[in-house]
PDB file of C-alpha atoms and ligand atoms in Angstrom:
ATOM      1  CA  MET A   1      12.727   3.818 -47.361  1.00 43.00           C
ATOM      2  CA  GLY A   2      14.175   0.464 -46.619  1.00 44.00           C
ATOM      3  CA  LYS A   3      17.467   1.860 -47.695  1.00 48.00           C
ATOM      4  CA  SER A   4      17.467   4.795 -45.342  1.00 51.00           C
ATOM      5  CA  LYS A   5      16.558   2.499 -42.468  1.00 50.00           C
ATOM      6  CA  THR A   6      19.536   0.321 -43.295  1.00 52.00           C
ATOM      7  CA  LYS A   7      21.737   3.380 -43.419  1.00 51.00           C
ATOM      8  CA  GLN A   8      20.822   4.384 -39.903  1.00 60.00           C
ATOM      9  CA  THR A   9      21.947   1.051 -38.557  1.00 81.00           C
ATOM     10  CA  LEU A  10      25.275   0.980 -40.369  1.00 87.00           C
ATOM     11  CA  PRO A  11      28.264   1.564 -38.140  1.00 88.00           C
ATOM     12  CA  LEU A  12      29.378   5.159 -38.603  1.00 93.00           C
ATOM     13  CA  HIS A  13      33.027   6.124 -38.316  1.00 94.00           C
ATOM     14  CA  LYS A  14      33.664   9.805 -37.731  1.00 95.00           C
ATOM     15  CA  ILE A  15      36.989  11.110 -38.935  1.00 95.00           C
ATOM     16  CA  ILE A  16      38.394  14.569 -38.414  1.00 94.00           C
ATOM     17  CA  MET A  17      41.097  16.099 -40.574  1.00 94.00           C
ATOM     18  CA  VAL A  18      43.434  18.448 -38.739  1.00 94.00           C
ATOM     19  CA  GLY A  19      46.572  20.282 -39.780  1.00 94.00           C
ATOM     20  CA  SER A  20      47.865  23.663 -40.916  1.00 92.00           C
ATOM     21  CA  GLY A  21      46.244  25.473 -43.826  1.00 91.00           C
ATOM     22  CA  GLY A  22      47.461  24.397 -47.242  1.00 93.00           C
ATOM     23  CA  VAL A  23      48.871  20.983 -46.298  1.00 96.00           C
ATOM     24  CA  GLY A  24      46.243  19.118 -48.343  1.00 95.00           C
ATOM     25  CA  LYS A  25      43.465  18.122 -45.918  1.00 94.00           C
ATOM     26  CA  SER A  26      40.763  18.952 -48.451  1.00 89.00           C
ATOM     27  CA  ALA A  27      42.690  17.496 -51.374  1.00 92.00           C
ATOM     28  CA  LEU A  28      43.131  14.167 -49.530  1.00 94.00           C
ATOM     29  CA  THR A  29      39.467  14.034 -48.533  1.00 91.00           C
ATOM     30  CA  LEU A  30      38.374  14.749 -52.087  1.00 87.00           C
ATOM     31  CA  GLN A  31      40.735  12.264 -53.591  1.00 89.00           C
ATOM     32  CA  TYR A  32      39.480   9.592 -51.218  1.00 91.00           C
ATOM     33  CA  MET A  33      35.788  10.365 -51.588  1.00 87.00           C
ATOM     34  CA  TYR A  34      35.586  11.330 -55.232  1.00 82.00           C
ATOM     35  CA  GLY A  35      38.758   9.971 -56.776  1.00 76.00           C
ATOM     36  CA  ASP A  36      39.653  13.374 -58.012  1.00 65.00           C
ATOM     37  CA  PHE A  37      42.147  16.128 -57.376  1.00 63.00           C
ATOM     38  CA  VAL A  38      40.019  19.249 -57.078  1.00 57.00           C
ATOM     39  CA  GLU A  39      39.732  22.240 -54.785  1.00 51.00           C
ATOM     40  CA  GLU A  40      36.084  22.702 -53.859  1.00 53.00           C
ATOM     41  CA  TYR A  41      33.722  20.231 -52.276  1.00 51.00           C
ATOM     42  CA  ASP A  42      30.951  19.694 -49.728  1.00 58.00           C
ATOM     43  CA  PRO A  43      31.066  17.993 -46.336  1.00 58.00           C
ATOM     44  CA  THR A  44      31.484  14.318 -46.847  1.00 75.00           C
ATOM     45  CA  LYS A  45      29.593  11.270 -45.785  1.00 83.00           C
ATOM     46  CA  ALA A  46      29.565   7.998 -47.687  1.00 85.00           C
ATOM     47  CA  ASP A  47      28.718   4.326 -47.460  1.00 87.00           C
ATOM     48  CA  LEU A  48      31.525   1.881 -47.993  1.00 90.00           C
ATOM     49  CA  VAL A  49      32.621  -1.644 -47.297  1.00 93.00           C
ATOM     50  CA  LEU A  50      35.338  -2.103 -44.716  1.00 95.00           C
ATOM     51  CA  ASP A  51      36.740  -5.636 -44.531  1.00 95.00           C
ATOM     52  CA  GLY A  52      33.503  -7.038 -45.915  1.00 95.00           C
ATOM     53  CA  GLN A  53      31.282  -5.069 -43.569  1.00 93.00           C
ATOM     54  CA  GLU A  54      29.131  -2.181 -44.719  1.00 94.00           C
ATOM     55  CA  CYS A  55      29.644   1.041 -42.845  1.00 94.00           C
ATOM     56  CA  GLN A  56      29.517   4.775 -43.203  1.00 91.00           C
ATOM     57  CA  ILE A  57      32.314   7.265 -43.059  1.00 93.00           C
ATOM     58  CA  ASP A  58      31.847  10.865 -42.092  1.00 92.00           C
ATOM     59  CA  ILE A  59      34.844  13.099 -42.711  1.00 93.00           C
ATOM     60  CA  LEU A  60      34.999  16.509 -41.130  1.00 89.00           C
ATOM     61  CA  ASP A  61      37.574  18.614 -42.889  1.00 86.00           C
ATOM     62  CA  THR A  62      38.439  21.530 -40.635  1.00 80.00           C
ATOM     63  CA  ALA A  63      39.157  24.738 -42.476  1.00 75.00           C
ATOM     64  CA  GLY A  64      39.933  27.822 -40.461  1.00 66.00           C
ATOM     65  CA  GLN A  65      36.964  27.893 -38.089  1.00 60.00           C
ATOM     66  CA  GLU A  66      39.180  26.060 -35.659  1.00 58.00           C
ATOM     67  CA  GLU A  67      40.610  29.410 -34.614  1.00 65.00           C
ATOM     68  CA  TYR A  68      37.590  29.691 -32.353  1.00 76.00           C
ATOM     69  CA  ALA A  69      38.523  27.402 -29.500  1.00 81.00           C
ATOM     70  CA  ALA A  70      34.977  26.490 -28.527  1.00 82.00           C
ATOM     71  CA  ILE A  71      34.038  25.460 -32.067  1.00 82.00           C
ATOM     72  CA  ARG A  72      37.272  23.569 -32.477  1.00 85.00           C
ATOM     73  CA  ASP A  73      36.792  21.695 -29.212  1.00 90.00           C
ATOM     74  CA  ASN A  74      33.283  20.689 -30.251  1.00 88.00           C
ATOM     75  CA  TYR A  75      34.651  19.338 -33.524  1.00 88.00           C
ATOM     76  CA  TYR A  76      37.254  17.338 -31.683  1.00 92.00           C
ATOM     77  CA  ARG A  77      34.697  15.972 -29.249  1.00 93.00           C
ATOM     78  CA  SER A  78      32.598  14.713 -32.145  1.00 92.00           C
ATOM     79  CA  GLY A  79      35.521  12.832 -33.702  1.00 94.00           C
ATOM     80  CA  GLU A  80      36.312   9.166 -33.320  1.00 97.00           C
ATOM     81  CA  GLY A  81      39.574   9.268 -35.225  1.00 98.00           C
ATOM     82  CA  PHE A  82      41.991  11.874 -36.483  1.00 98.00           C
ATOM     83  CA  LEU A  83      44.174  12.316 -39.530  1.00 98.00           C
ATOM     84  CA  CYS A  84      46.790  14.857 -38.530  1.00 98.00           C
ATOM     85  CA  VAL A  85      48.207  16.150 -41.786  1.00 98.00           C
ATOM     86  CA  PHE A  86      51.338  18.119 -42.560  1.00 98.00           C
ATOM     87  CA  SER A  87      53.139  18.809 -45.820  1.00 98.00           C
ATOM     88  CA  VAL A  88      56.532  17.135 -46.289  1.00 98.00           C
ATOM     89  CA  CYS A  89      57.476  20.322 -48.156  1.00 98.00           C
ATOM     90  CA  GLU A  90      56.955  22.531 -45.106  1.00 98.00           C
ATOM     91  CA  GLN A  91      58.859  21.971 -41.883  1.00 98.00           C
ATOM     92  CA  GLU A  92      56.629  24.408 -40.014  1.00 98.00           C
ATOM     93  CA  SER A  93      53.553  22.344 -40.796  1.00 98.00           C
ATOM     94  CA  LEU A  94      55.169  19.359 -39.078  1.00 98.00           C
ATOM     95  CA  GLU A  95      55.904  21.498 -36.035  1.00 97.00           C
ATOM     96  CA  HIS A  96      52.276  22.591 -35.943  1.00 96.00           C
ATOM     97  CA  THR A  97      51.085  19.006 -35.666  1.00 97.00           C
ATOM     98  CA  GLN A  98      52.231  19.039 -32.037  1.00 97.00           C
ATOM     99  CA  GLU A  99      49.721  21.780 -31.306  1.00 94.00           C
ATOM    100  CA  PHE A 100      46.917  19.837 -32.954  1.00 95.00           C
ATOM    101  CA  ARG A 101      47.853  16.692 -31.076  1.00 97.00           C
ATOM    102  CA  ASP A 102      47.964  18.587 -27.757  1.00 96.00           C
ATOM    103  CA  GLN A 103      44.598  20.233 -28.377  1.00 93.00           C
ATOM    104  CA  ILE A 104      42.965  16.935 -29.299  1.00 95.00           C
ATOM    105  CA  LEU A 105      44.334  15.160 -26.244  1.00 96.00           C
ATOM    106  CA  ARG A 106      43.337  18.041 -24.000  1.00 95.00           C
ATOM    107  CA  VAL A 107      39.756  17.871 -25.240  1.00 94.00           C
ATOM    108  CA  LEU A 108      39.421  14.087 -25.372  1.00 95.00           C
ATOM    109  CA  ASP A 109      41.765  13.261 -22.493  1.00 90.00           C
ATOM    110  CA  ASP A 110      42.561   9.935 -24.128  1.00 92.00           C
ATOM    111  CA  GLU A 111      45.974   9.093 -25.572  1.00 92.00           C
ATOM    112  CA  THR A 112      44.629   5.960 -27.237  1.00 93.00           C
ATOM    113  CA  VAL A 113      42.265   7.806 -29.583  1.00 96.00           C
ATOM    114  CA  PRO A 114      42.697   6.562 -33.180  1.00 98.00           C
ATOM    115  CA  PHE A 115      45.179   8.966 -34.723  1.00 98.00           C
ATOM    116  CA  ILE A 116      47.502   8.831 -37.717  1.00 98.00           C
ATOM    117  CA  LEU A 117      50.240  11.303 -38.624  1.00 98.00           C
ATOM    118  CA  VAL A 118      50.090  11.982 -42.364  1.00 98.00           C
ATOM    119  CA  GLY A 119      52.933  13.490 -44.402  1.00 98.00           C
ATOM    120  CA  ASN A 120      51.289  14.708 -47.598  1.00 98.00           C
ATOM    121  CA  LYS A 121      52.613  16.020 -50.949  1.00 98.00           C
ATOM    122  CA  VAL A 122      55.272  13.339 -51.350  1.00 98.00           C
ATOM    123  CA  ASP A 123      54.898  13.685 -55.136  1.00 98.00           C
ATOM    124  CA  LEU A 124      56.807  16.965 -54.784  1.00 98.00           C
ATOM    125  CA  ALA A 125      60.042  15.085 -54.046  1.00 98.00           C
ATOM    126  CA  HIS A 126      62.298  17.934 -55.162  1.00 98.00           C
ATOM    127  CA  LEU A 127      60.619  20.265 -52.626  1.00 98.00           C
ATOM    128  CA  ARG A 128      60.778  17.869 -49.677  1.00 98.00           C
ATOM    129  CA  LYS A 129      61.946  19.459 -46.405  1.00 98.00           C
ATOM    130  CA  VAL A 130      60.838  16.846 -43.866  1.00 98.00           C
ATOM    131  CA  SER A 131      62.441  13.402 -43.869  1.00 98.00           C
ATOM    132  CA  ALA A 132      60.412  10.264 -43.300  1.00 97.00           C
ATOM    133  CA  SER A 133      62.619   9.424 -40.330  1.00 97.00           C
ATOM    134  CA  ASP A 134      61.995  12.765 -38.583  1.00 97.00           C
ATOM    135  CA  ALA A 135      58.235  12.427 -38.993  1.00 97.00           C
ATOM    136  CA  GLY A 136      58.421   8.749 -38.051  1.00 97.00           C
ATOM    137  CA  ALA A 137      60.255   9.649 -34.841  1.00 97.00           C
ATOM    138  CA  LEU A 138      57.477  12.030 -33.864  1.00 98.00           C
ATOM    139  CA  ALA A 139      54.857   9.377 -34.587  1.00 97.00           C
ATOM    140  CA  GLN A 140      56.791   6.938 -32.449  1.00 97.00           C
ATOM    141  CA  GLU A 141      56.812   9.447 -29.614  1.00 97.00           C
ATOM    142  CA  TRP A 142      53.026   9.601 -29.913  1.00 97.00           C
ATOM    143  CA  SER A 143      52.712   5.810 -30.384  1.00 96.00           C
ATOM    144  CA  CYS A 144      50.863   6.337 -33.620  1.00 97.00           C
ATOM    145  CA  GLN A 145      51.454   5.402 -37.236  1.00 97.00           C
ATOM    146  CA  TYR A 146      53.104   7.647 -39.792  1.00 98.00           C
ATOM    147  CA  VAL A 147      51.938   7.431 -43.403  1.00 98.00           C
ATOM    148  CA  GLU A 148      53.213   9.370 -46.424  1.00 98.00           C
ATOM    149  CA  THR A 149      50.613  10.365 -48.996  1.00 98.00           C
ATOM    150  CA  SER A 150      50.026  12.304 -52.157  1.00 98.00           C
ATOM    151  CA  ALA A 151      46.567  13.673 -52.807  1.00 97.00           C
ATOM    152  CA  LYS A 152      47.777  14.298 -56.343  1.00 97.00           C
ATOM    153  CA  THR A 153      48.908  10.784 -57.305  1.00 97.00           C
ATOM    154  CA  ARG A 154      46.591   9.100 -54.766  1.00 97.00           C
ATOM    155  CA  GLN A 155      49.568   7.376 -53.139  1.00 97.00           C
ATOM    156  CA  ASN A 156      48.416   5.790 -49.846  1.00 98.00           C
ATOM    157  CA  VAL A 157      45.219   7.842 -49.831  1.00 97.00           C
ATOM    158  CA  ASP A 158      42.799   4.910 -49.593  1.00 96.00           C
ATOM    159  CA  GLN A 159      45.177   3.169 -47.238  1.00 97.00           C
ATOM    160  CA  VAL A 160      45.356   5.960 -44.695  1.00 98.00           C
ATOM    161  CA  TYR A 161      41.553   6.291 -44.407  1.00 97.00           C
ATOM    162  CA  THR A 162      41.135   2.527 -44.269  1.00 97.00           C
ATOM    163  CA  MET A 163      43.793   2.190 -41.570  1.00 97.00           C
ATOM    164  CA  LEU A 164      42.096   4.825 -39.475  1.00 98.00           C
ATOM    165  CA  MET A 165      38.632   3.295 -39.925  1.00 97.00           C
ATOM    166  CA  ARG A 166      40.004  -0.077 -38.819  1.00 97.00           C
ATOM    167  CA  GLN A 167      41.438   1.522 -35.697  1.00 97.00           C
ATOM    168  CA  ILE A 168      38.096   3.175 -34.972  1.00 97.00           C
ATOM    169  CA  ARG A 169      36.146  -0.024 -35.595  1.00 96.00           C
ATOM    170  CA  ASP A 170      38.481  -2.193 -33.506  1.00 95.00           C
ATOM    171  CA  ARG A 171      38.337   0.248 -30.658  1.00 94.00           C
ATOM    172  CA  LYS A 172      34.533   0.329 -30.701  1.00 92.00           C
ATOM    173  CA  MET A 173      34.438  -3.469 -30.697  1.00 90.00           C
ATOM    174  CA  LYS A 174      36.846  -3.584 -27.783  1.00 89.00           C
ATOM    175  CA  GLN A 175      34.789  -1.054 -25.857  1.00 87.00           C
ATOM    176  CA  GLN A 176      31.620  -3.057 -26.497  1.00 85.00           C
ATOM    177  CA  ASN A 177      33.321  -6.245 -25.406  1.00 82.00           C
ATOM    178  CA  THR A 178      34.620  -4.727 -22.211  1.00 80.00           C
ATOM    179  CA  ASN A 179      31.321  -3.041 -21.407  1.00 74.00           C
ATOM    180  CA  ASN A 180      29.129  -6.108 -21.777  1.00 69.00           C
ATOM    181  CA  PRO A 181      31.083  -8.839 -19.964  1.00 59.00           C
ATOM    182  CA  ASP A 182      31.883  -6.342 -17.222  1.00 53.00           C
ATOM    183  CA  LYS A 183      28.225  -5.704 -16.626  1.00 50.00           C
ATOM    184  CA  ASP A 184      27.578  -9.439 -16.556  1.00 49.00           C
ATOM    185  CA  SER A 185      30.349 -10.233 -14.159  1.00 47.00           C
ATOM    186  CA  CYS A 186      29.184  -7.443 -11.867  1.00 44.00           C
ATOM    187  CA  CYS A 187      25.803  -9.115 -11.756  1.00 41.00           C
ATOM    188  CA  VAL A 188      27.190 -12.594 -11.256  1.00 51.00           C
ATOM    189  CA  ILE A 189      29.478 -11.763  -8.359  1.00 45.00           C
ATOM    190  CA  LEU A 190      27.006 -11.749  -5.459  1.00 45.00           C
TER     191      LEU A 190
HETATM  192  P1  GDP B 201      44.091  22.342 -46.829  1.00 52.81           P
HETATM  193  O1  GDP B 201      44.139  23.797 -46.494  1.00 52.81           O
HETATM  194  O2  GDP B 201      44.882  21.534 -45.859  1.00 52.81           O
HETATM  195  O3  GDP B 201      42.714  21.814 -47.024  1.00 52.81           O
HETATM  196  O4  GDP B 201      44.876  22.181 -48.211  1.00 52.81           O
HETATM  197  P2  GDP B 201      44.255  21.977 -49.672  1.00 52.81           P
HETATM  198  O5  GDP B 201      43.720  20.614 -49.822  1.00 52.81           O
HETATM  199  O6  GDP B 201      43.363  23.114 -49.984  1.00 52.81           O
HETATM  200  O7  GDP B 201      45.576  22.039 -50.547  1.00 52.81           O
HETATM  201  C1  GDP B 201      46.360  23.226 -50.597  1.00 52.81           C
HETATM  202  C2  GDP B 201      47.094  23.267 -51.929  1.00 52.81           C
HETATM  203  O8  GDP B 201      48.020  22.176 -52.031  1.00 52.81           O
HETATM  204  C3  GDP B 201      46.167  23.140 -53.125  1.00 52.81           C
HETATM  205  O9  GDP B 201      46.654  23.952 -54.152  1.00 52.81           O
HETATM  206  C4  GDP B 201      46.293  21.687 -53.526  1.00 52.81           C
HETATM  207  O10 GDP B 201      46.037  21.485 -54.876  1.00 52.81           O
HETATM  208  C5  GDP B 201      47.729  21.372 -53.159  1.00 52.81           C
HETATM  209  N1  GDP B 201      47.945  19.981 -52.757  1.00 52.81           N
HETATM  210  C6  GDP B 201      47.273  19.305 -51.808  1.00 52.81           C
HETATM  211  N2  GDP B 201      47.735  18.050 -51.703  1.00 52.81           N
HETATM  212  C7  GDP B 201      48.715  17.921 -52.606  1.00 52.81           C
HETATM  213  C8  GDP B 201      49.603  16.851 -52.983  1.00 52.81           C
HETATM  214  O11 GDP B 201      49.589  15.733 -52.448  1.00 52.81           O
HETATM  215  N3  GDP B 201      50.507  17.108 -53.970  1.00 52.81           N
HETATM  216  C9  GDP B 201      50.577  18.318 -54.591  1.00 52.81           C
HETATM  217  N4  GDP B 201      51.473  18.448 -55.552  1.00 52.81           N
HETATM  218  N5  GDP B 201      49.772  19.347 -54.249  1.00 52.81           N
HETATM  219  C10 GDP B 201      48.857  19.155 -53.285  1.00 52.81           C
HETATM  220 MG1   MG B 202      40.909  22.745 -46.757  1.00 52.81          MG
END
């Protein structure tokens, strides 16, 4: 009982995976959560320690339902940070990231939302179609980070989730800090 009470008070970071079908959104989530490279899994919530502080992560891995705009928009609204995944082996999947980015910004109306562009499947070097510099240029346009991953070898998998959680946490702290002193100063200025 004590444990579940603690859980409720842990900071919760809500991450949403977006990207074309087949780019590896589920494989990355699984590799991060279970340390395995498998195909089937359940929705994912877990406790972890981020920079010495206990917290919870909740990963929503979108998978096709996003074709219904209303459902998709609700997903996006519930997210605090986004991993926008494409496959470095598929140029078209990089092009699609623009659509995901546009949809997210339209729903959230906030360009500063924690967001990382993820080029997955870098283990398939011989099949690579998208260069790091092309993807990096797009990320620069969006003022976000670009990270290359492999859900198969686990390259940068932990890193990309950790980076995003830090962005989410820092942003929440900033928002708290700006909310509280603001309120105070409003009261003080008479
Ligand atoms: P999703 O539709 O974005 O969730 O994509 P999945 O996670 O289902 O992955 C689609 C296919 O790509 C599956 O067969 C995965 O095993 C494979 N896959 C995903 N990530 C990687 C990766 O990093 N490297 C390799 N070699 N295959 C991957
Ligand atoms: Mg999937």
